[in-house]
Amino acid sequence: MMENRDPARLLSEACKRFRAISWETLRENPQILLTCASLQGRFRQFQAMPCDLFESRQLGECDVFVSRSWHDDPQLKWLALTAWCEQFTIVHGRAPWLWIDKVCIDQNDIQSDLACLPVFLAGCRGLLVLCGRTYPSRLWCIIELFTYLYMKVDETDALGMKVLYLGSDNQERNRAARNWLAFSAAACDCYDPSDKERILRVIEQYP
C-alpha cells in the first residue's frame, strides 16, 4: 500500500484526508451499511456519501477502525455494530467515532486513500472487527489486521482490538470463530490478483 511513497509526505497527506462518522449519524442512516454494493471488488467505486455524513478528524480522534468483509451478512454486521456502539455510549457518555470504508474513503480518489490506510489505522484508538463466515478468507481484511497489529504500540488511551463474531445464534458465532483454525494468507481471496501478489510479498517480509 505504501510502496515507493515518501513516509513524511504520506503522513502529511493522510492527516489531511482522515475523516470519520459519528455513531449518532450512522444510527440515523443504517442504509449506509445495510445496502449491499456489488461484490466486484472490496474498494470498487460506489456513490459518494454526502459530505454531511462524515467529519474531518485529527489522527487519534477516531475511536475505532471498523474492519469487515463485504461478503458477510449486512444485517448481522449492523446488529453487532449497534450493540457495541450503544454499549460504548453508555460507558463513555458519548457516541463513538468510527472509520468505515464505505463512508471514509474518498470515492473521487480511492487510490490515494488506500495508500493512507496504514496511517488511518494508526490514527484510530482501536480496531473493531466484525468477523463473519467469510472474514478470514478476505485478504484485504487480513491486511487490516496485520497492519494494525504490526503498527500499534501499547497506549494507555487505546481501546485495543475487539473481535465480534457474527451469527444469528451461538452455534453460528462459534462456527465463525472456528474458521480461523484453517486460516492461510496464501489461500485468501482478493478481487484483483495483482493486489494479492503485492500484499503477500509485503506480508512475507514481516514473519
PDB file of C-alpha atoms in Angstrom:
ATOM      1  CA  MET A   1       0.000   0.000   0.000  1.00  0.00           C
ATOM      2  CA  MET A   2       2.828   2.375   0.847  1.00  0.00           C
ATOM      3  CA  GLU A   3       5.284   1.113  -1.737  1.00  0.00           C
ATOM      4  CA  ASN A   4       7.534   3.798  -3.241  1.00  0.00           C
ATOM      5  CA  ARG A   5       5.916   6.538  -1.171  1.00  0.00           C
ATOM      6  CA  ASP A   6       7.844   9.074   0.891  1.00  0.00           C
ATOM      7  CA  PRO A   7       6.738   8.461   4.518  1.00  0.00           C
ATOM      8  CA  ALA A   8       6.747  12.141   5.514  1.00  0.00           C
ATOM      9  CA  ARG A   9       4.651  13.186   2.524  1.00  0.00           C
ATOM     10  CA  LEU A  10       2.290  10.252   3.009  1.00  0.00           C
ATOM     11  CA  LEU A  11       1.759  11.151   6.677  1.00  0.00           C
ATOM     12  CA  SER A  12       1.043  14.756   5.755  1.00  0.00           C
ATOM     13  CA  GLU A  13      -1.450  13.667   3.097  1.00  0.00           C
ATOM     14  CA  ALA A  14      -3.126  11.180   5.445  1.00  0.00           C
ATOM     15  CA  CYS A  15      -3.617  13.877   8.090  1.00  0.00           C
ATOM     16  CA  LYS A  16      -5.486  15.968   5.526  1.00  0.00           C
ATOM     17  CA  ARG A  17      -7.621  13.057   4.301  1.00  0.00           C
ATOM     18  CA  PHE A  18      -8.519  11.458   7.649  1.00  0.00           C
ATOM     19  CA  ARG A  19     -12.234  11.518   8.453  1.00  0.00           C
ATOM     20  CA  ALA A  20     -14.788   9.593  10.487  1.00  0.00           C
ATOM     21  CA  ILE A  21     -18.520   9.220  11.053  1.00  0.00           C
ATOM     22  CA  SER A  22     -20.258   9.547  14.398  1.00  0.00           C
ATOM     23  CA  TRP A  23     -22.423   6.660  15.563  1.00  0.00           C
ATOM     24  CA  GLU A  24     -25.221   9.202  16.095  1.00  0.00           C
ATOM     25  CA  THR A  25     -25.129   9.942  12.363  1.00  0.00           C
ATOM     26  CA  LEU A  26     -24.711   6.331  11.263  1.00  0.00           C
ATOM     27  CA  ARG A  27     -27.570   5.165  13.501  1.00  0.00           C
ATOM     28  CA  GLU A  28     -29.881   7.557  11.638  1.00  0.00           C
ATOM     29  CA  ASN A  29     -28.615   6.291   8.268  1.00  0.00           C
ATOM     30  CA  PRO A  30     -28.472   2.476   8.540  1.00  0.00           C
ATOM     31  CA  GLN A  31     -28.803   2.109   4.781  1.00  0.00           C
ATOM     32  CA  ILE A  32     -25.116   3.020   4.542  1.00  0.00           C
ATOM     33  CA  LEU A  33     -24.200  -0.453   5.777  1.00  0.00           C
ATOM     34  CA  LEU A  34     -27.386  -2.380   5.079  1.00  0.00           C
ATOM     35  CA  THR A  35     -27.421  -1.571   1.374  1.00  0.00           C
ATOM     36  CA  CYS A  36     -25.260  -4.131  -0.392  1.00  0.00           C
ATOM     37  CA  ALA A  37     -22.941  -2.814  -3.039  1.00  0.00           C
ATOM     38  CA  SER A  38     -21.790  -5.041  -5.844  1.00  0.00           C
ATOM     39  CA  LEU A  39     -19.154  -7.502  -4.684  1.00  0.00           C
ATOM     40  CA  GLN A  40     -16.971  -6.950  -7.728  1.00  0.00           C
ATOM     41  CA  GLY A  41     -14.246  -5.571  -5.518  1.00  0.00           C
ATOM     42  CA  ARG A  42     -13.601  -4.547  -1.915  1.00  0.00           C
ATOM     43  CA  PHE A  43     -12.936  -0.948  -2.852  1.00  0.00           C
ATOM     44  CA  ARG A  44     -14.955  -0.614  -6.035  1.00  0.00           C
ATOM     45  CA  GLN A  45     -16.330   2.857  -6.593  1.00  0.00           C
ATOM     46  CA  PHE A  46     -19.831   3.381  -5.285  1.00  0.00           C
ATOM     47  CA  GLN A  47     -21.908   6.516  -4.977  1.00  0.00           C
ATOM     48  CA  ALA A  48     -20.053   9.104  -2.931  1.00  0.00           C
ATOM     49  CA  MET A  49     -21.512   9.758   0.502  1.00  0.00           C
ATOM     50  CA  PRO A  50     -22.985  13.207   1.246  1.00  0.00           C
ATOM     51  CA  CYS A  51     -20.349  15.294   2.991  1.00  0.00           C
ATOM     52  CA  ASP A  52     -22.625  15.971   5.963  1.00  0.00           C
ATOM     53  CA  LEU A  53     -22.382  12.303   6.982  1.00  0.00           C
ATOM     54  CA  PHE A  54     -18.713  12.470   7.965  1.00  0.00           C
ATOM     55  CA  GLU A  55     -16.293  14.942   9.502  1.00  0.00           C
ATOM     56  CA  SER A  56     -12.601  15.550   9.083  1.00  0.00           C
ATOM     57  CA  ARG A  57     -10.791  14.462  12.233  1.00  0.00           C
ATOM     58  CA  GLN A  58      -7.320  14.710  13.686  1.00  0.00           C
ATOM     59  CA  LEU A  59      -5.348  11.489  13.954  1.00  0.00           C
ATOM     60  CA  GLY A  60      -6.257   9.957  17.304  1.00  0.00           C
ATOM     61  CA  GLU A  61      -9.752  11.473  17.327  1.00  0.00           C
ATOM     62  CA  CYS A  62     -11.463   8.401  15.890  1.00  0.00           C
ATOM     63  CA  ASP A  63     -12.381   5.666  18.347  1.00  0.00           C
ATOM     64  CA  VAL A  64     -12.302   2.585  16.131  1.00  0.00           C
ATOM     65  CA  PHE A  65     -11.410   1.470  12.644  1.00  0.00           C
ATOM     66  CA  VAL A  66     -14.224  -0.897  11.634  1.00  0.00           C
ATOM     67  CA  SER A  67     -12.897  -3.900   9.722  1.00  0.00           C
ATOM     68  CA  ARG A  68     -15.461  -6.077   7.934  1.00  0.00           C
ATOM     69  CA  SER A  69     -15.953  -8.353   4.978  1.00  0.00           C
ATOM     70  CA  TRP A  70     -18.330  -7.092   2.321  1.00  0.00           C
ATOM     71  CA  HIS A  71     -19.338 -10.724   1.741  1.00  0.00           C
ATOM     72  CA  ASP A  72     -20.759 -11.254   5.240  1.00  0.00           C
ATOM     73  CA  ASP A  73     -24.425 -10.719   6.109  1.00  0.00           C
ATOM     74  CA  PRO A  74     -25.134  -6.944   6.324  1.00  0.00           C
ATOM     75  CA  GLN A  75     -27.888  -7.370   8.923  1.00  0.00           C
ATOM     76  CA  LEU A  76     -25.647  -9.381  11.242  1.00  0.00           C
ATOM     77  CA  LYS A  77     -22.897  -6.785  10.900  1.00  0.00           C
ATOM     78  CA  TRP A  78     -25.349  -3.992  11.673  1.00  0.00           C
ATOM     79  CA  LEU A  79     -26.703  -5.735  14.769  1.00  0.00           C
ATOM     80  CA  ALA A  80     -23.203  -6.397  16.129  1.00  0.00           C
ATOM     81  CA  LEU A  81     -22.051  -2.844  15.436  1.00  0.00           C
ATOM     82  CA  THR A  82     -25.187  -1.402  17.021  1.00  0.00           C
ATOM     83  CA  ALA A  83     -24.705  -3.402  20.222  1.00  0.00           C
ATOM     84  CA  TRP A  84     -21.060  -2.370  20.505  1.00  0.00           C
ATOM     85  CA  CYS A  85     -21.738   1.313  19.810  1.00  0.00           C
ATOM     86  CA  GLU A  86     -24.640   1.521  22.260  1.00  0.00           C
ATOM     87  CA  GLN A  87     -22.511  -0.087  24.979  1.00  0.00           C
ATOM     88  CA  PHE A  88     -19.682   2.342  24.211  1.00  0.00           C
ATOM     89  CA  THR A  89     -22.125   5.235  24.560  1.00  0.00           C
ATOM     90  CA  ILE A  90     -23.263   4.011  27.976  1.00  0.00           C
ATOM     91  CA  VAL A  91     -19.703   3.546  29.248  1.00  0.00           C
ATOM     92  CA  HIS A  92     -18.169   6.728  27.852  1.00  0.00           C
ATOM     93  CA  GLY A  93     -21.159   9.064  27.919  1.00  0.00           C
ATOM     94  CA  ARG A  94     -20.861   9.874  24.210  1.00  0.00           C
ATOM     95  CA  ALA A  95     -21.297   8.188  20.855  1.00  0.00           C
ATOM     96  CA  PRO A  96     -18.161   6.678  19.286  1.00  0.00           C
ATOM     97  CA  TRP A  97     -16.463   7.980  16.173  1.00  0.00           C
ATOM     98  CA  LEU A  98     -15.987   5.309  13.505  1.00  0.00           C
ATOM     99  CA  TRP A  99     -13.774   4.874  10.457  1.00  0.00           C
ATOM    100  CA  ILE A 100     -15.794   2.850   7.947  1.00  0.00           C
ATOM    101  CA  ASP A 101     -14.549   2.322   4.410  1.00  0.00           C
ATOM    102  CA  LYS A 102     -17.855   2.965   2.665  1.00  0.00           C
ATOM    103  CA  VAL A 103     -18.082   6.439   4.208  1.00  0.00           C
ATOM    104  CA  CYS A 104     -14.498   7.435   4.872  1.00  0.00           C
ATOM    105  CA  ILE A 105     -12.781   6.515   1.614  1.00  0.00           C
ATOM    106  CA  ASP A 106     -12.942   9.400  -0.854  1.00  0.00           C
ATOM    107  CA  GLN A 107     -14.819   7.984  -3.827  1.00  0.00           C
ATOM    108  CA  ASN A 108     -13.285  10.577  -6.107  1.00  0.00           C
ATOM    109  CA  ASP A 109      -9.749   9.481  -5.223  1.00  0.00           C
ATOM    110  CA  ILE A 110      -9.851   5.914  -3.913  1.00  0.00           C
ATOM    111  CA  GLN A 111      -6.212   5.018  -4.575  1.00  0.00           C
ATOM    112  CA  SER A 112      -4.875   7.983  -2.598  1.00  0.00           C
ATOM    113  CA  ASP A 113      -6.918   6.937   0.431  1.00  0.00           C
ATOM    114  CA  LEU A 114      -5.815   3.310   0.112  1.00  0.00           C
ATOM    115  CA  ALA A 115      -2.191   4.453   0.224  1.00  0.00           C
ATOM    116  CA  CYS A 116      -3.015   6.213   3.521  1.00  0.00           C
ATOM    117  CA  LEU A 117      -4.751   3.179   5.021  1.00  0.00           C
ATOM    118  CA  PRO A 118      -1.933   2.261   7.454  1.00  0.00           C
ATOM    119  CA  VAL A 119      -1.945   5.811   8.809  1.00  0.00           C
ATOM    120  CA  PHE A 120      -5.733   5.752   9.119  1.00  0.00           C
ATOM    121  CA  LEU A 121      -5.459   2.522  11.125  1.00  0.00           C
ATOM    122  CA  ALA A 122      -2.815   4.016  13.401  1.00  0.00           C
ATOM    123  CA  GLY A 123      -4.939   7.162  13.769  1.00  0.00           C
ATOM    124  CA  CYS A 124      -7.773   5.207  15.394  1.00  0.00           C
ATOM    125  CA  ARG A 125      -7.761   4.366  19.098  1.00  0.00           C
ATOM    126  CA  GLY A 126      -8.822   0.795  18.417  1.00  0.00           C
ATOM    127  CA  LEU A 127      -9.786  -1.801  15.848  1.00  0.00           C
ATOM    128  CA  LEU A 128     -13.291  -3.273  15.772  1.00  0.00           C
ATOM    129  CA  VAL A 129     -13.506  -6.493  13.758  1.00  0.00           C
ATOM    130  CA  LEU A 130     -16.923  -7.664  12.566  1.00  0.00           C
ATOM    131  CA  CYS A 131     -15.957 -11.256  11.852  1.00  0.00           C
ATOM    132  CA  GLY A 132     -18.429 -13.358   9.945  1.00  0.00           C
ATOM    133  CA  ARG A 133     -18.095 -16.565   7.969  1.00  0.00           C
ATOM    134  CA  THR A 134     -16.060 -15.035   5.124  1.00  0.00           C
ATOM    135  CA  TYR A 135     -13.854 -12.609   7.068  1.00  0.00           C
ATOM    136  CA  PRO A 136     -10.805 -14.913   7.481  1.00  0.00           C
ATOM    137  CA  SER A 137     -10.825 -15.621   3.742  1.00  0.00           C
ATOM    138  CA  ARG A 138     -10.702 -11.984   2.541  1.00  0.00           C
ATOM    139  CA  LEU A 139      -7.172 -10.711   2.025  1.00  0.00           C
ATOM    140  CA  TRP A 140      -7.978  -7.010   2.466  1.00  0.00           C
ATOM    141  CA  CYS A 141      -9.462  -7.836   5.881  1.00  0.00           C
ATOM    142  CA  ILE A 142      -6.311  -9.719   6.820  1.00  0.00           C
ATOM    143  CA  ILE A 143      -4.055  -6.852   5.731  1.00  0.00           C
ATOM    144  CA  GLU A 144      -6.034  -4.548   8.012  1.00  0.00           C
ATOM    145  CA  LEU A 145      -5.460  -6.914  10.936  1.00  0.00           C
ATOM    146  CA  PHE A 146      -1.797  -7.359  10.031  1.00  0.00           C
ATOM    147  CA  THR A 147      -1.199  -3.616   9.701  1.00  0.00           C
ATOM    148  CA  TYR A 148      -2.924  -2.769  12.964  1.00  0.00           C
ATOM    149  CA  LEU A 149      -1.092  -5.403  14.992  1.00  0.00           C
ATOM    150  CA  TYR A 150       2.265  -4.543  13.442  1.00  0.00           C
ATOM    151  CA  MET A 151       1.983  -0.774  13.859  1.00  0.00           C
ATOM    152  CA  LYS A 152       0.083  -0.378  17.115  1.00  0.00           C
ATOM    153  CA  VAL A 153       2.027   0.121  20.344  1.00  0.00           C
ATOM    154  CA  ASP A 154       0.777  -0.030  23.914  1.00  0.00           C
ATOM    155  CA  GLU A 155      -1.024   3.179  24.823  1.00  0.00           C
ATOM    156  CA  THR A 156      -2.915   3.973  27.993  1.00  0.00           C
ATOM    157  CA  ASP A 157      -5.665   5.678  25.991  1.00  0.00           C
ATOM    158  CA  ALA A 158      -6.002   2.943  23.367  1.00  0.00           C
ATOM    159  CA  LEU A 159      -9.146   0.837  23.029  1.00  0.00           C
ATOM    160  CA  GLY A 160      -7.243  -2.111  21.614  1.00  0.00           C
ATOM    161  CA  MET A 161      -8.716  -4.704  19.283  1.00  0.00           C
ATOM    162  CA  LYS A 162     -12.186  -6.164  19.719  1.00  0.00           C
ATOM    163  CA  VAL A 163     -13.461  -9.061  17.610  1.00  0.00           C
ATOM    164  CA  LEU A 164     -17.224  -9.533  17.313  1.00  0.00           C
ATOM    165  CA  TYR A 165     -18.152 -12.894  15.806  1.00  0.00           C
ATOM    166  CA  LEU A 166     -21.284 -12.721  13.676  1.00  0.00           C
ATOM    167  CA  GLY A 167     -24.167 -15.156  13.710  1.00  0.00           C
ATOM    168  CA  SER A 168     -27.863 -15.482  14.421  1.00  0.00           C
ATOM    169  CA  ASP A 169     -27.089 -17.793  17.366  1.00  0.00           C
ATOM    170  CA  ASN A 170     -24.146 -19.106  19.383  1.00  0.00           C
ATOM    171  CA  GLN A 171     -23.647 -22.009  17.004  1.00  0.00           C
ATOM    172  CA  GLU A 172     -23.139 -19.670  14.042  1.00  0.00           C
ATOM    173  CA  ARG A 173     -20.849 -17.386  16.044  1.00  0.00           C
ATOM    174  CA  ASN A 174     -18.749 -20.351  17.155  1.00  0.00           C
ATOM    175  CA  ARG A 175     -18.537 -21.520  13.562  1.00  0.00           C
ATOM    176  CA  ALA A 176     -17.284 -18.087  12.503  1.00  0.00           C
ATOM    177  CA  ALA A 177     -14.606 -18.274  15.208  1.00  0.00           C
ATOM    178  CA  ARG A 178     -13.534 -21.778  14.195  1.00  0.00           C
ATOM    179  CA  ASN A 179     -12.910 -20.646  10.619  1.00  0.00           C
ATOM    180  CA  TRP A 180      -9.641 -19.157  11.860  1.00  0.00           C
ATOM    181  CA  LEU A 181      -8.328 -22.658  12.573  1.00  0.00           C
ATOM    182  CA  ALA A 182      -7.924 -23.234   8.847  1.00  0.00           C
ATOM    183  CA  PHE A 183      -6.535 -19.760   8.119  1.00  0.00           C
ATOM    184  CA  SER A 184      -3.898 -19.340   5.442  1.00  0.00           C
ATOM    185  CA  ALA A 185      -3.000 -15.951   3.989  1.00  0.00           C
ATOM    186  CA  ALA A 186      -1.981 -17.585   0.724  1.00  0.00           C
ATOM    187  CA  ALA A 187      -5.456 -19.140   0.400  1.00  0.00           C
ATOM    188  CA  CYS A 188      -7.303 -15.850   0.949  1.00  0.00           C
ATOM    189  CA  ASP A 189      -9.372 -14.352  -1.836  1.00  0.00           C
ATOM    190  CA  CYS A 190      -8.769 -10.963  -3.424  1.00  0.00           C
ATOM    191  CA  TYR A 191     -10.706  -9.474  -6.316  1.00  0.00           C
ATOM    192  CA  ASP A 192      -7.576  -8.224  -8.070  1.00  0.00           C
ATOM    193  CA  PRO A 193      -4.880 -10.952  -8.441  1.00  0.00           C
ATOM    194  CA  SER A 194      -2.166  -8.293  -8.703  1.00  0.00           C
ATOM    195  CA  ASP A 195      -3.262  -6.902  -5.325  1.00  0.00           C
ATOM    196  CA  LYS A 196      -2.955 -10.376  -3.821  1.00  0.00           C
ATOM    197  CA  GLU A 197       0.554 -10.878  -5.163  1.00  0.00           C
ATOM    198  CA  ARG A 198       1.679  -7.461  -3.904  1.00  0.00           C
ATOM    199  CA  ILE A 199       0.117  -7.874  -0.452  1.00  0.00           C
ATOM    200  CA  LEU A 200       1.583 -11.349   0.067  1.00  0.00           C
ATOM    201  CA  ARG A 201       5.025 -10.020  -0.849  1.00  0.00           C
ATOM    202  CA  VAL A 202       4.687  -7.407   1.888  1.00  0.00           C
ATOM    203  CA  ILE A 203       3.469  -9.931   4.485  1.00  0.00           C
ATOM    204  CA  GLU A 204       6.366 -12.273   3.699  1.00  0.00           C
ATOM    205  CA  GLN A 205       8.821  -9.523   4.657  1.00  0.00           C
ATOM    206  CA  TYR A 206       7.473  -9.449   8.224  1.00  0.00           C
ATOM    207  CA  PRO A 207       7.356 -13.004   9.626  1.00  0.00           C
TER     208      PRO A 207
END
